[in-house]
CSV table of C-alpha atoms in Angstrom, one decimal:
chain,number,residue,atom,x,y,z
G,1,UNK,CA,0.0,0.0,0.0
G,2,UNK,CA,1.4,3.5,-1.2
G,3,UNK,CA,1.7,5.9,1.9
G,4,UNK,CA,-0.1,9.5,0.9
G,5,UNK,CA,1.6,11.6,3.8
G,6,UNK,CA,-0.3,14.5,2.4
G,7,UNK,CA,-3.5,13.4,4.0
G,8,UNK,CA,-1.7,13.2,7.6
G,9,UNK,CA,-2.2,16.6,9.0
G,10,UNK,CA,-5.9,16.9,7.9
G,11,UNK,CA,-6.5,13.2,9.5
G,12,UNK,CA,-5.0,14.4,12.8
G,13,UNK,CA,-6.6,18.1,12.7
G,14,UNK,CA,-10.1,16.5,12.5
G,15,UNK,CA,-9.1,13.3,15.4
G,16,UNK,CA,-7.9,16.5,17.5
G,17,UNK,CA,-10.4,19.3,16.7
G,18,UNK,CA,-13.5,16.7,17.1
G,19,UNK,CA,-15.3,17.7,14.0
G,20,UNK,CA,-14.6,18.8,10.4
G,21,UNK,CA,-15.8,22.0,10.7
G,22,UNK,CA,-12.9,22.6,13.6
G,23,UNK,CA,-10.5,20.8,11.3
G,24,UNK,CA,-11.4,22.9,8.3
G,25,UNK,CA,-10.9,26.3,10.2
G,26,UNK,CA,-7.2,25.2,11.4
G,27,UNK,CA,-5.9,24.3,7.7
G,28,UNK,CA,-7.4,26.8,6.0
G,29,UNK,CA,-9.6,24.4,4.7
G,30,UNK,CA,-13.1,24.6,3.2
G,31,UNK,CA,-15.3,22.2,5.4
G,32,UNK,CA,-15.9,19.6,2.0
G,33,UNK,CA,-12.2,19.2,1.2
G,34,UNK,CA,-11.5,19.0,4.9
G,35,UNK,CA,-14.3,15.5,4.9
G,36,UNK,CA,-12.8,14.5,1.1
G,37,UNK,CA,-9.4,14.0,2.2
G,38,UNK,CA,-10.6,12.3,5.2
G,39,UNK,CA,-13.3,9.9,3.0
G,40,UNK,CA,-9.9,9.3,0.6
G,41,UNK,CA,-7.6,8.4,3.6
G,42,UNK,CA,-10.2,5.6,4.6
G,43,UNK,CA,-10.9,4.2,1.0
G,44,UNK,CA,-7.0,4.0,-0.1
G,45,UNK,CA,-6.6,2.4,3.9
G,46,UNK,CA,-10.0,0.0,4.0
G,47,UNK,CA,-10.6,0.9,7.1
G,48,UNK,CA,-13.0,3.7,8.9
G,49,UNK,CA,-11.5,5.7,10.8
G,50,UNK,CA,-14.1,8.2,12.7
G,51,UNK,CA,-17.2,6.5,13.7
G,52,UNK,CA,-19.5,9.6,12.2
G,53,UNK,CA,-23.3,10.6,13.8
G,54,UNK,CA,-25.6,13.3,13.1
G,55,UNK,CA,-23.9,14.5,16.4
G,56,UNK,CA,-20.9,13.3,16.8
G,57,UNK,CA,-17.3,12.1,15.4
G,58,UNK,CA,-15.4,9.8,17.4
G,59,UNK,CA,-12.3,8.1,16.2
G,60,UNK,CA,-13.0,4.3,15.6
G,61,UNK,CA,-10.6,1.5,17.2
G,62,UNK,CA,-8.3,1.6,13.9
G,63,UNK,CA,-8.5,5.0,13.7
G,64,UNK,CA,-7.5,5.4,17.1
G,65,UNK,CA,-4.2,3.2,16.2
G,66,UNK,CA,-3.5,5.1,13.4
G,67,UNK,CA,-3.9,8.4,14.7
G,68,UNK,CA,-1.5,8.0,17.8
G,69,UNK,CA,1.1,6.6,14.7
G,70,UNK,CA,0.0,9.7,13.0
G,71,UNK,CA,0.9,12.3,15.5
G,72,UNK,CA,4.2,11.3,16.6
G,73,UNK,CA,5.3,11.2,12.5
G,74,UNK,CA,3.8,14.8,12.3
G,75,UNK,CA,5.9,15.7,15.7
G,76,UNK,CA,9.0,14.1,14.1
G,77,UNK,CA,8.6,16.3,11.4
G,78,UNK,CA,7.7,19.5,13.0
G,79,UNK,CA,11.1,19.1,15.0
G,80,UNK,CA,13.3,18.6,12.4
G,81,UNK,CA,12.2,21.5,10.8
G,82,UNK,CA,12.8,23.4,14.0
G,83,UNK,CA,16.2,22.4,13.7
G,84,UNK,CA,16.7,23.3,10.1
G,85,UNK,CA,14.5,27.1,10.6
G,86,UNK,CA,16.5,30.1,11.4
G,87,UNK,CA,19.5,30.5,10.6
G,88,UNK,CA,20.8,26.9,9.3
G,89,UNK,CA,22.6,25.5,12.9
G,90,UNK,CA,22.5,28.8,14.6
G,91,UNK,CA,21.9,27.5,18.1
G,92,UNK,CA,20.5,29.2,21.1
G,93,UNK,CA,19.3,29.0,24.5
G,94,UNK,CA,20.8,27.6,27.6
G,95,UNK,CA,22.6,24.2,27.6
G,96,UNK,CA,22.4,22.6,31.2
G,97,UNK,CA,25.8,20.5,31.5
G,98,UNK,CA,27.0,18.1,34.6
G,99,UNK,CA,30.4,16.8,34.8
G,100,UNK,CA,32.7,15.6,37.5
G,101,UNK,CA,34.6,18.1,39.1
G,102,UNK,CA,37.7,17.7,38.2
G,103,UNK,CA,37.5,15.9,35.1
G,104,UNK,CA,35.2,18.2,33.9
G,105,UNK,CA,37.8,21.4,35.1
G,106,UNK,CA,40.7,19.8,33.1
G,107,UNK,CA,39.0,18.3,30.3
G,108,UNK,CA,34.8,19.0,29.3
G,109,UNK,CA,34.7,22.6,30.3
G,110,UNK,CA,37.6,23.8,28.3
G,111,UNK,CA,35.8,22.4,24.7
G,112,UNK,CA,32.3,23.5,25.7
G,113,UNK,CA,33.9,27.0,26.4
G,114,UNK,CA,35.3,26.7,22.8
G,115,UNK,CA,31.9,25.6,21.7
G,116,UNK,CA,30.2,28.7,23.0
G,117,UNK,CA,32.6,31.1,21.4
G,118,UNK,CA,31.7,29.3,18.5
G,119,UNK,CA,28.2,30.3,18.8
G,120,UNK,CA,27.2,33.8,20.4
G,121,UNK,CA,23.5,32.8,20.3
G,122,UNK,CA,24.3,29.9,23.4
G,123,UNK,CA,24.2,30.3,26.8
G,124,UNK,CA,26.3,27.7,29.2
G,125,UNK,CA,25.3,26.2,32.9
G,126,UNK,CA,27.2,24.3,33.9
G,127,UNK,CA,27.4,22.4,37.1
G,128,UNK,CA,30.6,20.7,38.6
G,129,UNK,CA,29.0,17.9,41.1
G,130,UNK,CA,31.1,14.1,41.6
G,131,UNK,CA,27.4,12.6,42.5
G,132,UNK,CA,25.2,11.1,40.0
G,133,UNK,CA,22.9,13.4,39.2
G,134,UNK,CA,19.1,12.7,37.9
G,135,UNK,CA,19.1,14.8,34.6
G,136,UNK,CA,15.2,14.9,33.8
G,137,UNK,CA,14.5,15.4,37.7
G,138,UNK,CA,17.0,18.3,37.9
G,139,UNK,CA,16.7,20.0,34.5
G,140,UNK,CA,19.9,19.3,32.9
G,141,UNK,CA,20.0,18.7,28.7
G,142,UNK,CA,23.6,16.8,29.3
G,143,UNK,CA,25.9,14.7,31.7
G,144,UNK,CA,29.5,13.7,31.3
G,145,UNK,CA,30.2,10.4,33.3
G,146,UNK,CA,33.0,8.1,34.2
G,147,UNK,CA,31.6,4.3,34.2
G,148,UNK,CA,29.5,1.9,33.3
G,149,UNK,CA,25.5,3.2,33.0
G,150,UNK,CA,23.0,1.4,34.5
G,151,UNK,CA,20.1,0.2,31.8
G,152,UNK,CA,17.3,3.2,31.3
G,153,UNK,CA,15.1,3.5,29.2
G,154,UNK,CA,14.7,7.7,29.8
G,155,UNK,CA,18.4,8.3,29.3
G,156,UNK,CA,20.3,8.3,25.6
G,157,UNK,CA,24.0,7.7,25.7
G,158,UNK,CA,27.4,7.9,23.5
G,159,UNK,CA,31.1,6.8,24.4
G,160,UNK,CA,33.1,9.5,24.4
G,161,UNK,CA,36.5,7.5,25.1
G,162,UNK,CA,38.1,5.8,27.5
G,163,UNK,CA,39.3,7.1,31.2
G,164,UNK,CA,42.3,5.1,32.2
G,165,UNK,CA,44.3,4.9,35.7
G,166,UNK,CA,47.8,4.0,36.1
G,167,UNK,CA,50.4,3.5,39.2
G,168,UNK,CA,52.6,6.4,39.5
G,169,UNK,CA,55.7,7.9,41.5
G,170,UNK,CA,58.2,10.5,41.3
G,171,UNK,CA,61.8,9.7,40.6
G,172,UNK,CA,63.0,11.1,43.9
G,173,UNK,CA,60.7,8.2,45.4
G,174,UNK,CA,61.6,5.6,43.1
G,175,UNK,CA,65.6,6.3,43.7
G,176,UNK,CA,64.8,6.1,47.3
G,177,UNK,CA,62.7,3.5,47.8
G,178,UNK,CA,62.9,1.6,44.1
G,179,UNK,CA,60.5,0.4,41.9
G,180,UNK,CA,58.1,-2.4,42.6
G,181,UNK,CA,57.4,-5.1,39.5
G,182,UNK,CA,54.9,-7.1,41.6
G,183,UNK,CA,51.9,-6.7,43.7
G,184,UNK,CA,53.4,-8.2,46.8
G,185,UNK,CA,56.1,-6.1,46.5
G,186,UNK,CA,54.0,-2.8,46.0
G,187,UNK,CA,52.2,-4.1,49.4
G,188,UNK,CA,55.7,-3.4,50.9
G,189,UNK,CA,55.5,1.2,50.0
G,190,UNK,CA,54.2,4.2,50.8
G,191,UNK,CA,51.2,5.0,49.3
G,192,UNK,CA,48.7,8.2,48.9
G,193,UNK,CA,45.1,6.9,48.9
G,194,UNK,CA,42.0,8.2,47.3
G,195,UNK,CA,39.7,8.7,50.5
G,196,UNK,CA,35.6,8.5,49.8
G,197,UNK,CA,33.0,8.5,52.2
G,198,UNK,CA,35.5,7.8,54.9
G,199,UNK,CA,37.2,4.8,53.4
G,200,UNK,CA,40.5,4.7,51.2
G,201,UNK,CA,39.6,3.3,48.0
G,202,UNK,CA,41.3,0.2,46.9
G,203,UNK,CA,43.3,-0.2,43.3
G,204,UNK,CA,42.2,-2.4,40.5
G,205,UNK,CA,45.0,-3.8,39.3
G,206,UNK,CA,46.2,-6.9,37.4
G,207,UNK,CA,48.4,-9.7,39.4
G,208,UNK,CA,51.0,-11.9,37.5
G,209,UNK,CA,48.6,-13.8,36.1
G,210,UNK,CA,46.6,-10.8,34.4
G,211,UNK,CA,43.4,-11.3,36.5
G,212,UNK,CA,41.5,-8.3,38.0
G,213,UNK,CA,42.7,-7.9,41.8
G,214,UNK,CA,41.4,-5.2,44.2
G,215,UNK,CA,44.2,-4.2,46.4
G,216,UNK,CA,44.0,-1.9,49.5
G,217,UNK,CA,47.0,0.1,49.4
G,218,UNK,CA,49.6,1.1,52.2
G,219,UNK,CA,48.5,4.4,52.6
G,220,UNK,CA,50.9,7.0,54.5
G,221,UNK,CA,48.6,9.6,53.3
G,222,UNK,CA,45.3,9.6,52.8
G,223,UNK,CA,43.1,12.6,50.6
G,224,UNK,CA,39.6,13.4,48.9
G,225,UNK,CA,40.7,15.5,46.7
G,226,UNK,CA,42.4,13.7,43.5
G,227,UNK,CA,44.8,16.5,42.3
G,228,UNK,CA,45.8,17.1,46.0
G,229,UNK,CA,47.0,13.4,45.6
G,230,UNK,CA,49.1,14.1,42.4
G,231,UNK,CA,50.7,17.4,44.4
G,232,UNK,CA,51.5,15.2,47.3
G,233,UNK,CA,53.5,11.8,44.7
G,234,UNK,CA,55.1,14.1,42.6
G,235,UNK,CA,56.7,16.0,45.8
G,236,UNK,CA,57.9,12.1,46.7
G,237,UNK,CA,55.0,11.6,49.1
G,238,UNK,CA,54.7,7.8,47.3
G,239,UNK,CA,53.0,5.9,44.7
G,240,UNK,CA,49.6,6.6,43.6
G,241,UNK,CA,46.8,5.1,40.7
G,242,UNK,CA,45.8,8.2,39.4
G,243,UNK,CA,44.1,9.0,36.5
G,244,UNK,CA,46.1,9.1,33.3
G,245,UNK,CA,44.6,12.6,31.8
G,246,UNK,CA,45.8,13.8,34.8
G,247,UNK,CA,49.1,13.3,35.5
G,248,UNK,CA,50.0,13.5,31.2
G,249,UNK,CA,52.2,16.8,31.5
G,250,UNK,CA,53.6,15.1,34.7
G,251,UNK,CA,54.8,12.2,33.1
G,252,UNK,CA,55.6,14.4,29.8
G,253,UNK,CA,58.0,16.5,32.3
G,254,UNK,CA,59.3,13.6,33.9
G,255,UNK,CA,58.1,14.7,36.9
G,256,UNK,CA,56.3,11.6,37.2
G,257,UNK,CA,57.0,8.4,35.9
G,258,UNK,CA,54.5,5.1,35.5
G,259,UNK,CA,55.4,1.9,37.2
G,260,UNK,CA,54.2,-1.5,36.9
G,261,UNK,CA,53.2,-0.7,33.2
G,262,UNK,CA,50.2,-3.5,32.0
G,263,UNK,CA,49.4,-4.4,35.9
G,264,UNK,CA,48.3,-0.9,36.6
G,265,UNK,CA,46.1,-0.4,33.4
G,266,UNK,CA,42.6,0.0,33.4
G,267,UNK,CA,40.4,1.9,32.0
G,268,UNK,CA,36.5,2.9,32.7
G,269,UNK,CA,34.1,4.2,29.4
G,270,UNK,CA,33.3,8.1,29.3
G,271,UNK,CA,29.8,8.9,28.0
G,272,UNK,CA,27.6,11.7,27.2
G,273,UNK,CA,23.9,11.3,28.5
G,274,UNK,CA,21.3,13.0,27.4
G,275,UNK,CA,17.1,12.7,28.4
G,276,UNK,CA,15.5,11.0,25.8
G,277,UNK,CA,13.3,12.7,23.1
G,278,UNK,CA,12.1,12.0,19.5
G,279,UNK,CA,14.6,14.4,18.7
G,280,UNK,CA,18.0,15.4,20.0
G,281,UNK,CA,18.3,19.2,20.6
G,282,UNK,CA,20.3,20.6,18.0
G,283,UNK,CA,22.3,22.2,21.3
G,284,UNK,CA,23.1,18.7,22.6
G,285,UNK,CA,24.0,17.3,19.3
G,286,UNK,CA,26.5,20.0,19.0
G,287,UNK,CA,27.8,19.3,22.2
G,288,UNK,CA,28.0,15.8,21.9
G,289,UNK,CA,29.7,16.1,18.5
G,290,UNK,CA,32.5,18.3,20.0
G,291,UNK,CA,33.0,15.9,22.8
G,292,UNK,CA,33.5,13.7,20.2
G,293,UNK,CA,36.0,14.9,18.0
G,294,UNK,CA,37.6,16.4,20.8
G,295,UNK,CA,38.0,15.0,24.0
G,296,UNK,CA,39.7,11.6,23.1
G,297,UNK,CA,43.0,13.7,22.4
G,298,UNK,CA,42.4,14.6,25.9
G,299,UNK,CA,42.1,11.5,27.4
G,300,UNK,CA,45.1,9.5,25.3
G,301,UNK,CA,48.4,9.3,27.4
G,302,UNK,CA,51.4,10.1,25.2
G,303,UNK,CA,54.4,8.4,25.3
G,304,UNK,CA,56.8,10.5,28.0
G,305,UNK,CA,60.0,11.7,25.6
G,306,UNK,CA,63.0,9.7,25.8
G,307,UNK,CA,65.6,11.1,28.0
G,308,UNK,CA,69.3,10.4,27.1
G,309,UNK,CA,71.2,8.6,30.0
């Protein structure tokens, strides 16, 4: 059967309005063309669609399938021509943004700076909060987290890249101390622990054998603030699993340097989420698209140089 989406709107005007006559005053339409295009819709479809009295116009169980079909198609296209009107991907309005603190500092906030310079017509809010936020509840178009979602079926999501952690000292430490190739004899330093509601989060790391092990390290020092943590290791406090987009420049100056390469790598999925609609926002998409391009570059650990001996 050959679709004739011309007949849409005047189908749904009349289901909405309750009559022709109501239908027929919203298009523009004469009351007769208004009933022919509706009498047309039904003949080309074999079904009745409004159950019709002297009185009354009711939609008929088929019609009341249809129409529900009928309105979200008309909504789909009403919102991409939104998109498309005014200006051809001017955007405007205010984006609503969560992202962990200081990820978001270091790396999200910088690009969705950039993206508002690159258009005047958009206002920013955004909120720097470690807790996971409820977007719809609270109002916010877009979230940047670290970690696997839970299922939901309100929430739309897209990897941005990957966030990975790493075992880390500074040379001063390591000539000290030395350099650990094992997780027994990592069990035997000084370590700067991540505290979190109270408790000193343990490391994953790998053991000999590969295998995922949590280990609860030595900790001399213990802080809830991560870039506190990186002050404190590169100044020889001990060895810490830190995040690798943020110690980069650290290890790039050799102020830092990995240890354990392979046994301390992990790494946790970054996403954008968004609420879901029929549509994305032409403000999200934007904002997701620059996260895109952009903040893998960020996140990548580059080779430290090599230093002659």
């Amino acid at each position: 059967m050959k679709s004739d989406l011309s007949a849409l709107p005047a189908f749904v005007a009349v289901a909405e309005g309750g009559s022709f006559a109501a239908a027929a005053e919203k298009l523009h339409l004469t009351r007769s063309a208004v009933s022919k295009i509706v009498s047309r819709l039904e003949a080309r479809l074999g079904v009745m669609l409004f159950m019709r009295t002297t009185r009354s116009l009711s939609l008929t169980d088929e019609g009341a399938l249809y129409y529900e079909h009928c309105r979200q198609a008309l909504a789909n296209v009403q919102a991409a021509e939104n998109q498309l009107d005014s200006g051809k991907m001017q955007v405007r309005g205010r984006l609503r943004i969560s992202m962990p603190v200081l990820f978001g500092h270091l790396c999200i906030a910088p690009l969705m700076t950039a993206l508002a310079n690159e258009h005047p017509l958009l206002t920013l809010e955004i909120s720097f909060n470690d807790r996971r936020i409820d977007l719809i509840d609270e109002g916010f178009d877009l979230a940047v987290r670290i970690g696997e979602l839970a299922d939901s079926g309100s929430l739309v999501a897209r990897r941005l890249g990957e966030h990975g952690m790493l075992l880390c000292a500074s040379p001063d430490y390591l000539r000290r101390s030395g350099e650990p190739s094992t997780l027994d004899a990592l069990s035997q330093h000084q370590a700067v622990g991540y505290l979190h509601a109270g408790a000193v989060l343990p490391w994953q790391l790998r053991g000999e054998n590969g295998e995922l092990q949590s280990f609860r390290p030595p900790a001399k020092m213990m802080m809830d603030d991560m870039q506190g943590i990186v002050d404190a290791v590169s100044a020889g406090a001990g060895i810490a699993w830190l995040p690798e987009w943020l110690v980069r420049e650290r290890l790039m100056a050799g102020t830092l340097v990995e240890i354990m390469r392979g046994g301390s790598s992990l790494s946790f999925p970054v996403n954008a989420v968004w609420p879901y609609m029929p549509y994305q926002p032409l403000k999200v998409r934007l904002a997701v698209e620059k996260l895109v391009a952009e903040l893998p570059g960020k996140l990548a650990l580059v080779a430290p140089p090599v230093l002659p001996c």
